[in-house]
CSV table of C-alpha atoms and ligand atoms in Angstrom, one decimal:
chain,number,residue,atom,x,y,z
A,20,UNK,CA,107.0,-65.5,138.3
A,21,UNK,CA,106.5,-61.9,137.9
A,22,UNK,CA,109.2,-60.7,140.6
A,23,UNK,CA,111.8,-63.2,138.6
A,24,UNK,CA,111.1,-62.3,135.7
A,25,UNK,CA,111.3,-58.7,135.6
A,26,UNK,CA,115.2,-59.0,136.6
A,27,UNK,CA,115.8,-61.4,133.9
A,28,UNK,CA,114.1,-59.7,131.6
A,29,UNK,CA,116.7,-56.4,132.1
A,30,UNK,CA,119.7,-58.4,132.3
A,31,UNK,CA,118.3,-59.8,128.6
A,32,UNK,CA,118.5,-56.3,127.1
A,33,UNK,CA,121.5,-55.4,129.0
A,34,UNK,CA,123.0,-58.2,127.3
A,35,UNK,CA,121.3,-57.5,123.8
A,36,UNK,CA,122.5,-53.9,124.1
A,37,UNK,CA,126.0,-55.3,125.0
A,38,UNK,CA,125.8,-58.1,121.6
A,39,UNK,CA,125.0,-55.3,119.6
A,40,UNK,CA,127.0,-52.4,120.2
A,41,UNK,CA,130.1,-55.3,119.8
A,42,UNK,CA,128.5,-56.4,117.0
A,43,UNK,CA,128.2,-53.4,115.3
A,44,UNK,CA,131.5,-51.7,116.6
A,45,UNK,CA,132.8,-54.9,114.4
A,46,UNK,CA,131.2,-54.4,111.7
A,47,UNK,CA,132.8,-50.8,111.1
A,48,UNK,CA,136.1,-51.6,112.7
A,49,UNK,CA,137.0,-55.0,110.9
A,50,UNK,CA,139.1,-52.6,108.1
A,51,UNK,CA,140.9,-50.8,110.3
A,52,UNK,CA,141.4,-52.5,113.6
A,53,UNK,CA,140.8,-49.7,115.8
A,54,UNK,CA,140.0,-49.4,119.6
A,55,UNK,CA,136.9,-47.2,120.0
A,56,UNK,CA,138.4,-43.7,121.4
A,57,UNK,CA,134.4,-42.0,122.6
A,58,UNK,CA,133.4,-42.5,125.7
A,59,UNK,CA,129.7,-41.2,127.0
A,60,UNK,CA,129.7,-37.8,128.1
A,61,UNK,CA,129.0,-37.6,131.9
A,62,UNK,CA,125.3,-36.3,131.7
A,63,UNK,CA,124.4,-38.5,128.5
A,64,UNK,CA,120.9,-38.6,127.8
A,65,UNK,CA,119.3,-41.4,125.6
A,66,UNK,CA,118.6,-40.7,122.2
A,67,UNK,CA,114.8,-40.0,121.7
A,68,UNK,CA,113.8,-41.3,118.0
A,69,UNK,CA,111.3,-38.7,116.1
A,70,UNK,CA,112.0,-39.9,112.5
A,71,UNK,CA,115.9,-40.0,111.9
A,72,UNK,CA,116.4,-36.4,110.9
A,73,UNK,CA,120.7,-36.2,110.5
A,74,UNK,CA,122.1,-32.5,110.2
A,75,UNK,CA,125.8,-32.4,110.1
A,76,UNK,CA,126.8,-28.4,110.8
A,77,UNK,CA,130.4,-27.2,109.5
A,78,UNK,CA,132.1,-30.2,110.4
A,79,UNK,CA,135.7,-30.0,110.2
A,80,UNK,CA,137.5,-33.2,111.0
A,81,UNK,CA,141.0,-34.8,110.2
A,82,UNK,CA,142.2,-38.2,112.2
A,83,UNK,CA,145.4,-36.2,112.1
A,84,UNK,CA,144.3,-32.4,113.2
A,85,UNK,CA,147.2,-31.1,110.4
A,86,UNK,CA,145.6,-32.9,107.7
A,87,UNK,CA,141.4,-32.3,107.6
A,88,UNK,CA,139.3,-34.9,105.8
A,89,UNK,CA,135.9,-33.0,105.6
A,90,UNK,CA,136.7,-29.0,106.0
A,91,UNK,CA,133.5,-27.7,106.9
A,92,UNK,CA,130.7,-30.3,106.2
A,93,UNK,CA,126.8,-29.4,106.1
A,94,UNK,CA,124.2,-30.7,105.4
A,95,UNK,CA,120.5,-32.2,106.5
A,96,UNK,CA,118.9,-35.8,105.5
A,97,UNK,CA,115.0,-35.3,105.9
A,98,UNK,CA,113.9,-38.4,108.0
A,99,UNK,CA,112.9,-41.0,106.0
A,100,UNK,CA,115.3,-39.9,103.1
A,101,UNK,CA,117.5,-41.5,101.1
A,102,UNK,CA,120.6,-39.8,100.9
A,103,UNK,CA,124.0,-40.9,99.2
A,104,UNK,CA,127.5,-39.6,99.3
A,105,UNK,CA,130.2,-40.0,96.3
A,106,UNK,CA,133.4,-38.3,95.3
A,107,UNK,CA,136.6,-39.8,94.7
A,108,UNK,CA,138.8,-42.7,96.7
A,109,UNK,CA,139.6,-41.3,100.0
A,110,UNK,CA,137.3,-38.3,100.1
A,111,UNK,CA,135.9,-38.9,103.5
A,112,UNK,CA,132.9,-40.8,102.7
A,113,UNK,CA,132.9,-43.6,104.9
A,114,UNK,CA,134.5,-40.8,107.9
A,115,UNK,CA,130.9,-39.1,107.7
A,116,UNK,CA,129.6,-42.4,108.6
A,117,UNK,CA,131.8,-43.0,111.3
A,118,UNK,CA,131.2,-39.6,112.8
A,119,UNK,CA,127.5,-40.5,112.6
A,120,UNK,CA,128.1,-43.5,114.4
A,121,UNK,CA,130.2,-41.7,116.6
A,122,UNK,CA,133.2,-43.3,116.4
A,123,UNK,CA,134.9,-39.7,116.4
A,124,UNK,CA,134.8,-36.5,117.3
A,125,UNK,CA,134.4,-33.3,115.0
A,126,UNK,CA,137.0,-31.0,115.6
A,127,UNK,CA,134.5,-28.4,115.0
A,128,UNK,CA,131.2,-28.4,114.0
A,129,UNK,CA,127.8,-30.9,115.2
A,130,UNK,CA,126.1,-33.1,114.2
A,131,UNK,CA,122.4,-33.5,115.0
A,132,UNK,CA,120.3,-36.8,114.7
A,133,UNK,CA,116.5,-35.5,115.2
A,134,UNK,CA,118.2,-32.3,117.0
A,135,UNK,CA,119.4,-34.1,119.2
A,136,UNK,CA,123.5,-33.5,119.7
A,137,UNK,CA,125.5,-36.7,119.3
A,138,UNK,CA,127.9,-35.7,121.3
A,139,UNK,CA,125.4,-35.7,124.5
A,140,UNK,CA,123.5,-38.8,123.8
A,141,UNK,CA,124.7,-42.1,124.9
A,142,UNK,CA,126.6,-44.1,122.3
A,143,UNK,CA,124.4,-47.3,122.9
A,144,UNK,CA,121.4,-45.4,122.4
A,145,UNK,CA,122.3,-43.7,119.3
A,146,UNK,CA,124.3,-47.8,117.9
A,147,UNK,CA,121.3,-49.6,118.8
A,148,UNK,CA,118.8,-47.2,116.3
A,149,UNK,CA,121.5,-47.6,113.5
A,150,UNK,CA,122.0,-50.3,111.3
A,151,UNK,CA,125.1,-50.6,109.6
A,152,UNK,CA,126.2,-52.5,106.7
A,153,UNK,CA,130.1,-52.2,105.8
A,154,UNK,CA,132.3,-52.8,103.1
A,155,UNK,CA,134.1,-55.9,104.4
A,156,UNK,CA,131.8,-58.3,106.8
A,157,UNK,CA,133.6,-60.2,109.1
A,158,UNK,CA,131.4,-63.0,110.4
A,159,UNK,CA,131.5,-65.0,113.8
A,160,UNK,CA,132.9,-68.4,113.4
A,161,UNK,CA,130.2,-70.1,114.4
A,162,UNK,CA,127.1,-71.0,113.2
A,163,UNK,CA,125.1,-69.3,109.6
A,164,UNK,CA,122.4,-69.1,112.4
A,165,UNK,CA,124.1,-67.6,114.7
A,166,UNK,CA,125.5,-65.0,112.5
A,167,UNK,CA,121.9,-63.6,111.5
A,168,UNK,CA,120.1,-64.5,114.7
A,169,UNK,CA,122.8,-62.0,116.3
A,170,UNK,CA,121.2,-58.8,114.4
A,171,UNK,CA,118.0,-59.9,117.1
A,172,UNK,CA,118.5,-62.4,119.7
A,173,UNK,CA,115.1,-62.0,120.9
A,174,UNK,CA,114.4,-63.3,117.1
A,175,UNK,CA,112.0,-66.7,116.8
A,176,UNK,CA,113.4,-68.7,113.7
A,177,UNK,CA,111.2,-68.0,111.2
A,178,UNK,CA,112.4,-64.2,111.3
A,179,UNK,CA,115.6,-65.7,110.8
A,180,UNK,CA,114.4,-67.1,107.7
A,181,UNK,CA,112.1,-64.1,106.9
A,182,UNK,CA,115.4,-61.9,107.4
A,183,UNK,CA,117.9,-64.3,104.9
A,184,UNK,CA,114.7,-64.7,101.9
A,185,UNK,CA,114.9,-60.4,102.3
A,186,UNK,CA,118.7,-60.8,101.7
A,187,UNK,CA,118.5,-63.3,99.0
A,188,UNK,CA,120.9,-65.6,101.2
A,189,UNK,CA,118.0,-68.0,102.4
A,190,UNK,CA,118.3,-70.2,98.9
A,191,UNK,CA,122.2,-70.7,99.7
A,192,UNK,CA,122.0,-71.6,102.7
A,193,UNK,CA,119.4,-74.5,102.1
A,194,UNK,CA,121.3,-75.9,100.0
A,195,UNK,CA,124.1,-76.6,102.0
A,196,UNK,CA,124.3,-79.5,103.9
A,197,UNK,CA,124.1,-78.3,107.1
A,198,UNK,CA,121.5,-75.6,106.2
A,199,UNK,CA,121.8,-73.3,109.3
A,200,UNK,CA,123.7,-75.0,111.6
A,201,UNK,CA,126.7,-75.2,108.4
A,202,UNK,CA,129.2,-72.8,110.6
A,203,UNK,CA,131.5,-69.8,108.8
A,204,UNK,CA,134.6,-68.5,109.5
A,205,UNK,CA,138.1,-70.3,109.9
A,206,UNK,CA,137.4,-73.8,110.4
A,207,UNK,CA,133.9,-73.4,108.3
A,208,UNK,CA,132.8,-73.3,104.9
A,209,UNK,CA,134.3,-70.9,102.9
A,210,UNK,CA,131.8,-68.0,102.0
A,211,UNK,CA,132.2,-65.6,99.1
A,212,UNK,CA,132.4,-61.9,99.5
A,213,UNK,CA,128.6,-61.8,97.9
A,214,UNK,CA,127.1,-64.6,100.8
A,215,UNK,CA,128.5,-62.8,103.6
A,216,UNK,CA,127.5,-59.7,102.6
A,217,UNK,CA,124.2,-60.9,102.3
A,218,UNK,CA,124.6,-63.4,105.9
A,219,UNK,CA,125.6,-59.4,107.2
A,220,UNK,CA,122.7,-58.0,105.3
A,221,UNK,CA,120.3,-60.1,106.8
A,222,UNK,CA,121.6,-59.5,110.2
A,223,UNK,CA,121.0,-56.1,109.5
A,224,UNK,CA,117.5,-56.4,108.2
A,225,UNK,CA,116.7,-58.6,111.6
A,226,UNK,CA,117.9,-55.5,113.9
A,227,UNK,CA,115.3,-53.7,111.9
A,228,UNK,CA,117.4,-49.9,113.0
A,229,UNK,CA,115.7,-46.9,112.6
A,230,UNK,CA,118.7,-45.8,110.3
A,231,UNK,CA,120.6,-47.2,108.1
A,232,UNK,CA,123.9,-46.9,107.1
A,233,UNK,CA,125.4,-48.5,103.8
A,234,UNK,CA,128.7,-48.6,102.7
A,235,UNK,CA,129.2,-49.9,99.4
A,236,UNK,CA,126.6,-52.6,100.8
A,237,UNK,CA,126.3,-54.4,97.9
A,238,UNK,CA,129.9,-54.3,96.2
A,239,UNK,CA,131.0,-57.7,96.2
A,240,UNK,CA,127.7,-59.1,94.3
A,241,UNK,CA,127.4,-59.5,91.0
A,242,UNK,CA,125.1,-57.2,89.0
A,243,UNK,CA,122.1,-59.6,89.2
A,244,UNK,CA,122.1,-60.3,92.6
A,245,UNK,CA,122.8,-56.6,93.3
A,246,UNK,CA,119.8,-55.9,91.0
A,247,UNK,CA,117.2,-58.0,92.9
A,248,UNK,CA,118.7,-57.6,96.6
A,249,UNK,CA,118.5,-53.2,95.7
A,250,UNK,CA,114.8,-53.7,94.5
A,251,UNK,CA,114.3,-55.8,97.5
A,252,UNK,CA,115.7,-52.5,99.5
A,253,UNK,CA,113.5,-50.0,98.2
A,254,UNK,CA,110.7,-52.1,99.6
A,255,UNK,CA,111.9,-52.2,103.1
A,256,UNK,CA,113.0,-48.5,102.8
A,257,UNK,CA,109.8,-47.9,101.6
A,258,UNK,CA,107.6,-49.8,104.0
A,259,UNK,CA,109.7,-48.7,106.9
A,260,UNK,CA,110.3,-45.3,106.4
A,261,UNK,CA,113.7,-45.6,107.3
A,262,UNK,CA,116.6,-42.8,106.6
A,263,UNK,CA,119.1,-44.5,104.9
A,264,UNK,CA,122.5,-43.0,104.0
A,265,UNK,CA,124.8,-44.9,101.2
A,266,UNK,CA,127.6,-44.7,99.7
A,267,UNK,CA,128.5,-46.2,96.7
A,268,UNK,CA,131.3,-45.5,93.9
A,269,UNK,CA,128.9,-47.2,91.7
A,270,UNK,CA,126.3,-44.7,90.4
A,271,UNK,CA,123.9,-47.3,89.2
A,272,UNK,CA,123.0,-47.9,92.5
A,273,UNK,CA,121.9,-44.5,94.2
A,274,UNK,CA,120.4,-43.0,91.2
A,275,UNK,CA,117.0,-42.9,92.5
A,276,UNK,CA,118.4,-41.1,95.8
A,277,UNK,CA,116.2,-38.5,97.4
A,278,UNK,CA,119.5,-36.4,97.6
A,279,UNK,CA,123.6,-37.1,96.4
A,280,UNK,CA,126.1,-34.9,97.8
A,281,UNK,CA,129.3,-35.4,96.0
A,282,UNK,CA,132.4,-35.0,98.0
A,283,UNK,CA,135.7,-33.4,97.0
A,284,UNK,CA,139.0,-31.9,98.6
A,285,UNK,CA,137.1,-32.3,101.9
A,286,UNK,CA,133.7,-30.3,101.1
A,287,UNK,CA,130.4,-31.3,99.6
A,288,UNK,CA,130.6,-29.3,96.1
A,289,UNK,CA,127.2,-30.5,94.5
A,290,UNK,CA,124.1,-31.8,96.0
A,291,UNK,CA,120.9,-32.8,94.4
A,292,UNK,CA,118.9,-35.6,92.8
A,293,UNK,CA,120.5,-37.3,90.1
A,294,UNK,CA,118.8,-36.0,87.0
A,295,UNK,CA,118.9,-32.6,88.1
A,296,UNK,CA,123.1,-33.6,89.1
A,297,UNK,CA,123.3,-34.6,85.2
A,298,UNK,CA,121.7,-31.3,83.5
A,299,UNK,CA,124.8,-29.5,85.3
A,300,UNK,CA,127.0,-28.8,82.6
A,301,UNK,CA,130.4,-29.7,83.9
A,302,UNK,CA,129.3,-31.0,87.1
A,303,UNK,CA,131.4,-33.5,88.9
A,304,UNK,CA,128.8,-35.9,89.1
A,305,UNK,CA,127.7,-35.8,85.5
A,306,UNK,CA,131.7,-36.4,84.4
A,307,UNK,CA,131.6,-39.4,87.1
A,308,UNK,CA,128.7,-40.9,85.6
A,309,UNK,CA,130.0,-40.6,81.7
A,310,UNK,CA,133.0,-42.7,82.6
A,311,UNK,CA,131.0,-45.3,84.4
A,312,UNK,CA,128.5,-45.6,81.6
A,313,UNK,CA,131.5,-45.4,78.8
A,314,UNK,CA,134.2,-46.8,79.9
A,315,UNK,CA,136.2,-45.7,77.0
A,316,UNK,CA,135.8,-42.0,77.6
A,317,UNK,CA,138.5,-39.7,78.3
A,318,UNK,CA,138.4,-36.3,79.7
A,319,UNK,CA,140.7,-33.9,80.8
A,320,UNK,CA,140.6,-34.3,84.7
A,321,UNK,CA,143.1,-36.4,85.7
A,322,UNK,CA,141.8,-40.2,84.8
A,323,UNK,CA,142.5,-41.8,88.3
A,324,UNK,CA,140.6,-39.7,90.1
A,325,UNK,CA,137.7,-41.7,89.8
A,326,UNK,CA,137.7,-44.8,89.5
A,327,UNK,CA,136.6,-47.2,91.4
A,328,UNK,CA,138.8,-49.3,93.8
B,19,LIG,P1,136.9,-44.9,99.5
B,19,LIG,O1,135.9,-44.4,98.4
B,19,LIG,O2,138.2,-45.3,98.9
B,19,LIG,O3,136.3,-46.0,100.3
B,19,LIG,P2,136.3,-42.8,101.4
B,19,LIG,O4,135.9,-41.6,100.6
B,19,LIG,O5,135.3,-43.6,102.1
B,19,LIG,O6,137.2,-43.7,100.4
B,19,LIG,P3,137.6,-42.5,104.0
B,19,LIG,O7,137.7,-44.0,104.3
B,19,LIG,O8,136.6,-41.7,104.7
B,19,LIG,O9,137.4,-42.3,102.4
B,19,LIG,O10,139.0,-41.9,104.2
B,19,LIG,C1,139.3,-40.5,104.0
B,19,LIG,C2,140.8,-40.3,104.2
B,19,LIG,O11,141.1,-40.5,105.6
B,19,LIG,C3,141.7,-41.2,103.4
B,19,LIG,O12,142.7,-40.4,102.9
B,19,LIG,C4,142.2,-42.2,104.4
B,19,LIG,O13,143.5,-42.6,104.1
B,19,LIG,C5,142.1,-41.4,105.7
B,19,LIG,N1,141.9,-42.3,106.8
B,19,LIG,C6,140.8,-43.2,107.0
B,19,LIG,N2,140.8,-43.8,108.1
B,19,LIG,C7,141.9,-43.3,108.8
B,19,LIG,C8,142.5,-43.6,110.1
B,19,LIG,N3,141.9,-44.5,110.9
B,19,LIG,N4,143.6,-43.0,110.4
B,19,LIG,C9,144.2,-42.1,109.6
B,19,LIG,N5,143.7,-41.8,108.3
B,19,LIG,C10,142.6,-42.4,108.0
């Protein structure tokens, strides 16, 4: 039994490894429909976990070299932080996390998870410690069950149903009539934006990363779902200890970040916590958060510049 199963047993986590890297190469790609263009480096070693410390040195990056995105980029998320990026539409927030996640290259610069440089470690090593939860889910057509069992197929059910309840999906999902066998997708049951977040979210929260990554994770849910399901974050951020870096054009919802860097014209041009963010006369930040807490004021920057999408 021993000799048989030892073989298996590596072809399981092959496989996993090979679910989850697709998986997850989905999950970022789904906006833009890309083909991944990094490959392993020929003497790529495996990333070694020590906490999730991400440093990001003078990174200067464009997808077209004649027009940069981020022009020199640093800075360092403290593992176990959690860190958010804002700035305007377009600024290069969601390009940090696809650097991180390796999907490109810097054109200068590196960036270090736990000093390790991405550009030597192996890509599945570095996918399979990050969790990443995107703007626009795409879900498998096939099962609910499938879809979050995916995030862990060495998952028993009740972690499926441990997972959803964490993602406030489990409710929905019972009461359809199919429960978890109800399948998604083209010839399914229509989802909203909100339930496949959360179907994503609990994926996520099954794969139990070392990191996380959030991209205006909880933007298509309305503000008391996004209330409860944040809250229910903090306590697995908490209990983990995971880094977690968000971004979020709502403010609300990374107030209580250990640091914000706020993104402009390609460079981070404020960084701190967000009271500290607020006492900055003129700061970019504080005139960000007046016009989402007034939404009448005016000032003199120019008024599209911030909003949200
Ligand atoms: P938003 O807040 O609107 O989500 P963002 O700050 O996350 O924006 P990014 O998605 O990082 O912005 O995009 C930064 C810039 O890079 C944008 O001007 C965008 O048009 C451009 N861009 C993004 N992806 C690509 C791509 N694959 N090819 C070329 N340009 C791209």
């Amino acid at each position: 039994v021993f000799q048989l199963s030892m073989p298996l047993n590596f072809l399981g986590s092959v496989y996993r490894e090979l679910r989850q890297s697709l998986i997850d190469m989905d999950t970022m790609f789904s906006l833009e429909n890309q083909k991944a263009l990094i490959q392993d480096a020929p003497n790529a070693k495996d990333y070694i976990f020590k906490g999730g410390n991400i440093r990001f040195e003078n990174v200067v990056f464009g997808y077209h070299t004649e027009r940069p995105i981020l022009d020199g980029v640093s800075f360092t998320i403290p593992a176990g932080n959690k860190a958010a990026f804002v700035g305007p539409s377009g600024c290069g927030k969601s390009t940090i996390l696809r650097l991180l996640f390796r999907f490109y290259q810097p054109q200068q610069g590196d960036i270090y998870i736990d000093d390790q440089n991405v550009k030597d470690l192996k890509i599945d090593s570095l996918r399979r410690a990050i969790g990443v939860v995107a703007q626009d889910t795409s879900l498998f057509n096939n099962s609910i069950y499938y879809n979050i069992h995916y995030g862990s197929i060495e998952s028993s059910r009740e972690d499926v149903y441990r997972a959803a309840k964490r993602a406030h999906i489990h409710d929905v999902i019972m009461s359809l009539p199919d429960k978890y066998e109800t399948s998604v997708g083209e010839r399914g049951l229509m989802l909203s934006g909100g339930e496949k977040q959360r179907i994503s979210l609990a994926r996520t929260i099954l794969k139990n990363p070392q990191m996380l990554l959030l991209d205006e994770a909880t933007s298509a849910l309305d503000t008391h779902t996004e209330q409860s399901l944040l809250a229910n974050f903090r306590t697995i951020l908490r209990d983990t200890g995971m880094t977690s870096v968000h971004i979020a054009h709502r403010l609300r919802t990374i107030a209580d970040a250990d640091q914000i860097f706020v993104l402009k014209q390609g460079k981070i041009v404020e960084t701190g916590r967000h009271d500290n963010l607020l006492k900055k006369e003129g700061s970019v930040y504080k005139e960000m958060w007046t016009k989402q807490e007034n939404p009448h004021y005016f000032s003199s920057r120019d008024e599209s510049e911030f909003l949200p999408d």
